[in-house]
């Protein structure tokens, strides 16, 4: 019988070695090596986390917070290092979505069989 956890660990290793992850890793290093890029990236992440926490707690977002987030997003779009990293993150996210579809296939098939 197959040990699913062993397979999951093998998948983790494969993801680490994937072109998508290696590209993210390289681009993340570029962001961290450039002081301006790193500051913009860290500020953007902090703003996003704060807004997410407020939303999860049901707090209303203030107009100034929304504007700050929009300004920060605009700034990072103008930074080539961060822009590259975000594009690589999108590719990695797509890969993970594809893998999730494959993983969920047996369950989807099971329910399709039972619904006929």
PDB file of C-alpha atoms in Angstrom:
ATOM      1  CA  UNK A   1       0.000   0.000   0.000  1.00  0.00           C
ATOM      2  CA  UNK A   2       1.236   3.503  -0.865  1.00  0.00           C
ATOM      3  CA  UNK A   3       2.131   5.847   1.982  1.00  0.00           C
ATOM      4  CA  UNK A   4       0.501   9.131   0.998  1.00  0.00           C
ATOM      5  CA  UNK A   5       2.795  11.113   3.284  1.00  0.00           C
ATOM      6  CA  UNK A   6       5.880   9.710   1.565  1.00  0.00           C
ATOM      7  CA  UNK A   7       4.397  10.779  -1.759  1.00  0.00           C
ATOM      8  CA  UNK A   8       3.629  14.249  -0.354  1.00  0.00           C
ATOM      9  CA  UNK A   9       7.227  14.603   0.822  1.00  0.00           C
ATOM     10  CA  UNK A  10       8.445  13.544  -2.631  1.00  0.00           C
ATOM     11  CA  UNK A  11       6.154  16.171  -4.163  1.00  0.00           C
ATOM     12  CA  UNK A  12       7.601  18.798  -1.826  1.00  0.00           C
ATOM     13  CA  UNK A  13      11.104  17.895  -2.983  1.00  0.00           C
ATOM     14  CA  UNK A  14      10.012  18.045  -6.614  1.00  0.00           C
ATOM     15  CA  UNK A  15       8.485  21.490  -6.053  1.00  0.00           C
ATOM     16  CA  UNK A  16      11.729  22.728  -4.513  1.00  0.00           C
ATOM     17  CA  UNK A  17      13.605  21.538  -7.591  1.00  0.00           C
ATOM     18  CA  UNK A  18      11.042  22.852 -10.078  1.00  0.00           C
ATOM     19  CA  UNK A  19      11.910  25.615 -12.505  1.00  0.00           C
ATOM     20  CA  UNK A  20       9.075  27.718 -11.075  1.00  0.00           C
ATOM     21  CA  UNK A  21      10.403  27.549  -7.515  1.00  0.00           C
ATOM     22  CA  UNK A  22      14.008  28.080  -8.562  1.00  0.00           C
ATOM     23  CA  UNK A  23      12.978  31.176 -10.485  1.00  0.00           C
ATOM     24  CA  UNK A  24      11.040  32.511  -7.472  1.00  0.00           C
ATOM     25  CA  UNK A  25      14.045  31.856  -5.237  1.00  0.00           C
ATOM     26  CA  UNK A  26      16.399  33.689  -7.595  1.00  0.00           C
ATOM     27  CA  UNK A  27      14.060  36.667  -7.994  1.00  0.00           C
ATOM     28  CA  UNK A  28      13.394  36.849  -4.251  1.00  0.00           C
ATOM     29  CA  UNK A  29      17.158  37.069  -3.724  1.00  0.00           C
ATOM     30  CA  UNK A  30      17.307  39.962  -6.181  1.00  0.00           C
ATOM     31  CA  UNK A  31      14.611  41.789  -4.236  1.00  0.00           C
ATOM     32  CA  UNK A  32      16.455  41.241  -0.961  1.00  0.00           C
ATOM     33  CA  UNK A  33      19.804  42.311  -2.401  1.00  0.00           C
ATOM     34  CA  UNK A  34      18.419  45.675  -3.533  1.00  0.00           C
ATOM     35  CA  UNK A  35      17.737  47.931  -0.518  1.00  0.00           C
ATOM     36  CA  UNK A  36      15.016  49.951  -2.257  1.00  0.00           C
ATOM     37  CA  UNK A  37      13.251  46.866  -3.620  1.00  0.00           C
ATOM     38  CA  UNK A  38      13.408  45.165  -0.227  1.00  0.00           C
ATOM     39  CA  UNK A  39      11.917  48.166   1.559  1.00  0.00           C
ATOM     40  CA  UNK A  40       9.101  48.498  -0.983  1.00  0.00           C
ATOM     41  CA  UNK A  41       8.394  44.771  -0.816  1.00  0.00           C
ATOM     42  CA  UNK A  42       8.409  44.635   3.003  1.00  0.00           C
ATOM     43  CA  UNK A  43       6.198  47.723   3.255  1.00  0.00           C
ATOM     44  CA  UNK A  44       3.732  46.280   0.736  1.00  0.00           C
ATOM     45  CA  UNK A  45       3.585  42.961   2.590  1.00  0.00           C
ATOM     46  CA  UNK A  46       3.046  44.704   5.943  1.00  0.00           C
ATOM     47  CA  UNK A  47       0.203  46.783   4.511  1.00  0.00           C
ATOM     48  CA  UNK A  48      -1.417  43.710   2.963  1.00  0.00           C
ATOM     49  CA  UNK A  49      -1.183  41.745   6.222  1.00  0.00           C
ATOM     50  CA  UNK A  50      -2.681  44.607   8.222  1.00  0.00           C
ATOM     51  CA  UNK A  51      -5.598  44.956   5.828  1.00  0.00           C
ATOM     52  CA  UNK A  52      -6.222  41.208   5.774  1.00  0.00           C
ATOM     53  CA  UNK A  53      -6.252  41.059   9.571  1.00  0.00           C
ATOM     54  CA  UNK A  54      -8.731  43.908   9.757  1.00  0.00           C
ATOM     55  CA  UNK A  55     -10.991  42.261   7.195  1.00  0.00           C
ATOM     56  CA  UNK A  56     -10.849  38.903   8.996  1.00  0.00           C
ATOM     57  CA  UNK A  57     -11.824  40.630  12.230  1.00  0.00           C
ATOM     58  CA  UNK A  58     -14.726  42.340  10.480  1.00  0.00           C
ATOM     59  CA  UNK A  59     -13.248  45.797  10.882  1.00  0.00           C
ATOM     60  CA  UNK A  60     -14.001  48.443   8.313  1.00  0.00           C
ATOM     61  CA  UNK A  61     -11.106  49.567   6.177  1.00  0.00           C
ATOM     62  CA  UNK A  62     -10.475  53.281   6.258  1.00  0.00           C
ATOM     63  CA  UNK A  63     -10.178  55.221   3.024  1.00  0.00           C
ATOM     64  CA  UNK A  64      -6.636  56.280   3.934  1.00  0.00           C
ATOM     65  CA  UNK A  65      -5.635  52.632   4.441  1.00  0.00           C
ATOM     66  CA  UNK A  66      -7.045  51.681   1.054  1.00  0.00           C
ATOM     67  CA  UNK A  67      -5.243  54.600  -0.559  1.00  0.00           C
ATOM     68  CA  UNK A  68      -1.991  53.632   1.157  1.00  0.00           C
ATOM     69  CA  UNK A  69      -2.348  50.081  -0.176  1.00  0.00           C
ATOM     70  CA  UNK A  70      -3.044  51.350  -3.690  1.00  0.00           C
ATOM     71  CA  UNK A  71      -0.044  53.674  -3.583  1.00  0.00           C
ATOM     72  CA  UNK A  72       2.163  50.849  -2.349  1.00  0.00           C
ATOM     73  CA  UNK A  73       0.895  48.539  -5.109  1.00  0.00           C
ATOM     74  CA  UNK A  74       1.675  51.200  -7.699  1.00  0.00           C
ATOM     75  CA  UNK A  75       5.198  51.623  -6.339  1.00  0.00           C
ATOM     76  CA  UNK A  76       5.969  47.912  -6.484  1.00  0.00           C
ATOM     77  CA  UNK A  77       4.658  47.687 -10.049  1.00  0.00           C
ATOM     78  CA  UNK A  78       7.358  50.171 -11.014  1.00  0.00           C
ATOM     79  CA  UNK A  79      10.122  48.089  -9.408  1.00  0.00           C
ATOM     80  CA  UNK A  80      11.467  45.566 -11.927  1.00  0.00           C
ATOM     81  CA  UNK A  81      12.798  43.225  -9.210  1.00  0.00           C
ATOM     82  CA  UNK A  82       9.447  42.970  -7.449  1.00  0.00           C
ATOM     83  CA  UNK A  83       7.513  42.834 -10.702  1.00  0.00           C
ATOM     84  CA  UNK A  84       9.576  39.808 -11.758  1.00  0.00           C
ATOM     85  CA  UNK A  85       9.040  38.135  -8.400  1.00  0.00           C
ATOM     86  CA  UNK A  86       5.297  38.668  -8.586  1.00  0.00           C
ATOM     87  CA  UNK A  87       5.177  37.157 -12.079  1.00  0.00           C
ATOM     88  CA  UNK A  88       7.129  34.140 -10.798  1.00  0.00           C
ATOM     89  CA  UNK A  89       4.710  33.848  -7.846  1.00  0.00           C
ATOM     90  CA  UNK A  90       1.801  33.737 -10.296  1.00  0.00           C
ATOM     91  CA  UNK A  91       3.452  30.894 -12.214  1.00  0.00           C
ATOM     92  CA  UNK A  92       4.053  29.000  -8.973  1.00  0.00           C
ATOM     93  CA  UNK A  93       0.474  29.602  -7.895  1.00  0.00           C
ATOM     94  CA  UNK A  94      -0.767  28.200 -11.207  1.00  0.00           C
ATOM     95  CA  UNK A  95       1.406  25.119 -10.733  1.00  0.00           C
ATOM     96  CA  UNK A  96      -0.023  24.573  -7.239  1.00  0.00           C
ATOM     97  CA  UNK A  97      -3.592  24.984  -8.546  1.00  0.00           C
ATOM     98  CA  UNK A  98      -2.865  22.401 -11.237  1.00  0.00           C
ATOM     99  CA  UNK A  99      -1.464  20.010  -8.640  1.00  0.00           C
ATOM    100  CA  UNK A 100      -4.478  20.554  -6.412  1.00  0.00           C
ATOM    101  CA  UNK A 101      -6.782  19.568  -9.286  1.00  0.00           C
ATOM    102  CA  UNK A 102      -4.795  16.364  -9.747  1.00  0.00           C
ATOM    103  CA  UNK A 103      -4.870  15.600  -6.012  1.00  0.00           C
ATOM    104  CA  UNK A 104      -8.618  16.200  -5.764  1.00  0.00           C
ATOM    105  CA  UNK A 105      -9.447  14.106  -8.831  1.00  0.00           C
ATOM    106  CA  UNK A 106     -10.149  10.826  -6.953  1.00  0.00           C
ATOM    107  CA  UNK A 107     -12.601  12.549  -4.630  1.00  0.00           C
ATOM    108  CA  UNK A 108     -14.321  14.345  -7.497  1.00  0.00           C
ATOM    109  CA  UNK A 109     -14.595  11.072  -9.401  1.00  0.00           C
ATOM    110  CA  UNK A 110     -15.994   9.311  -6.351  1.00  0.00           C
ATOM    111  CA  UNK A 111     -18.767  11.846  -5.943  1.00  0.00           C
ATOM    112  CA  UNK A 112     -19.526  11.866  -9.653  1.00  0.00           C
ATOM    113  CA  UNK A 113     -19.968   8.062  -9.546  1.00  0.00           C
ATOM    114  CA  UNK A 114     -22.268   8.279  -6.511  1.00  0.00           C
ATOM    115  CA  UNK A 115     -24.348  11.074  -8.078  1.00  0.00           C
ATOM    116  CA  UNK A 116     -25.268   9.081 -11.194  1.00  0.00           C
TER     117      UNK A 116
END
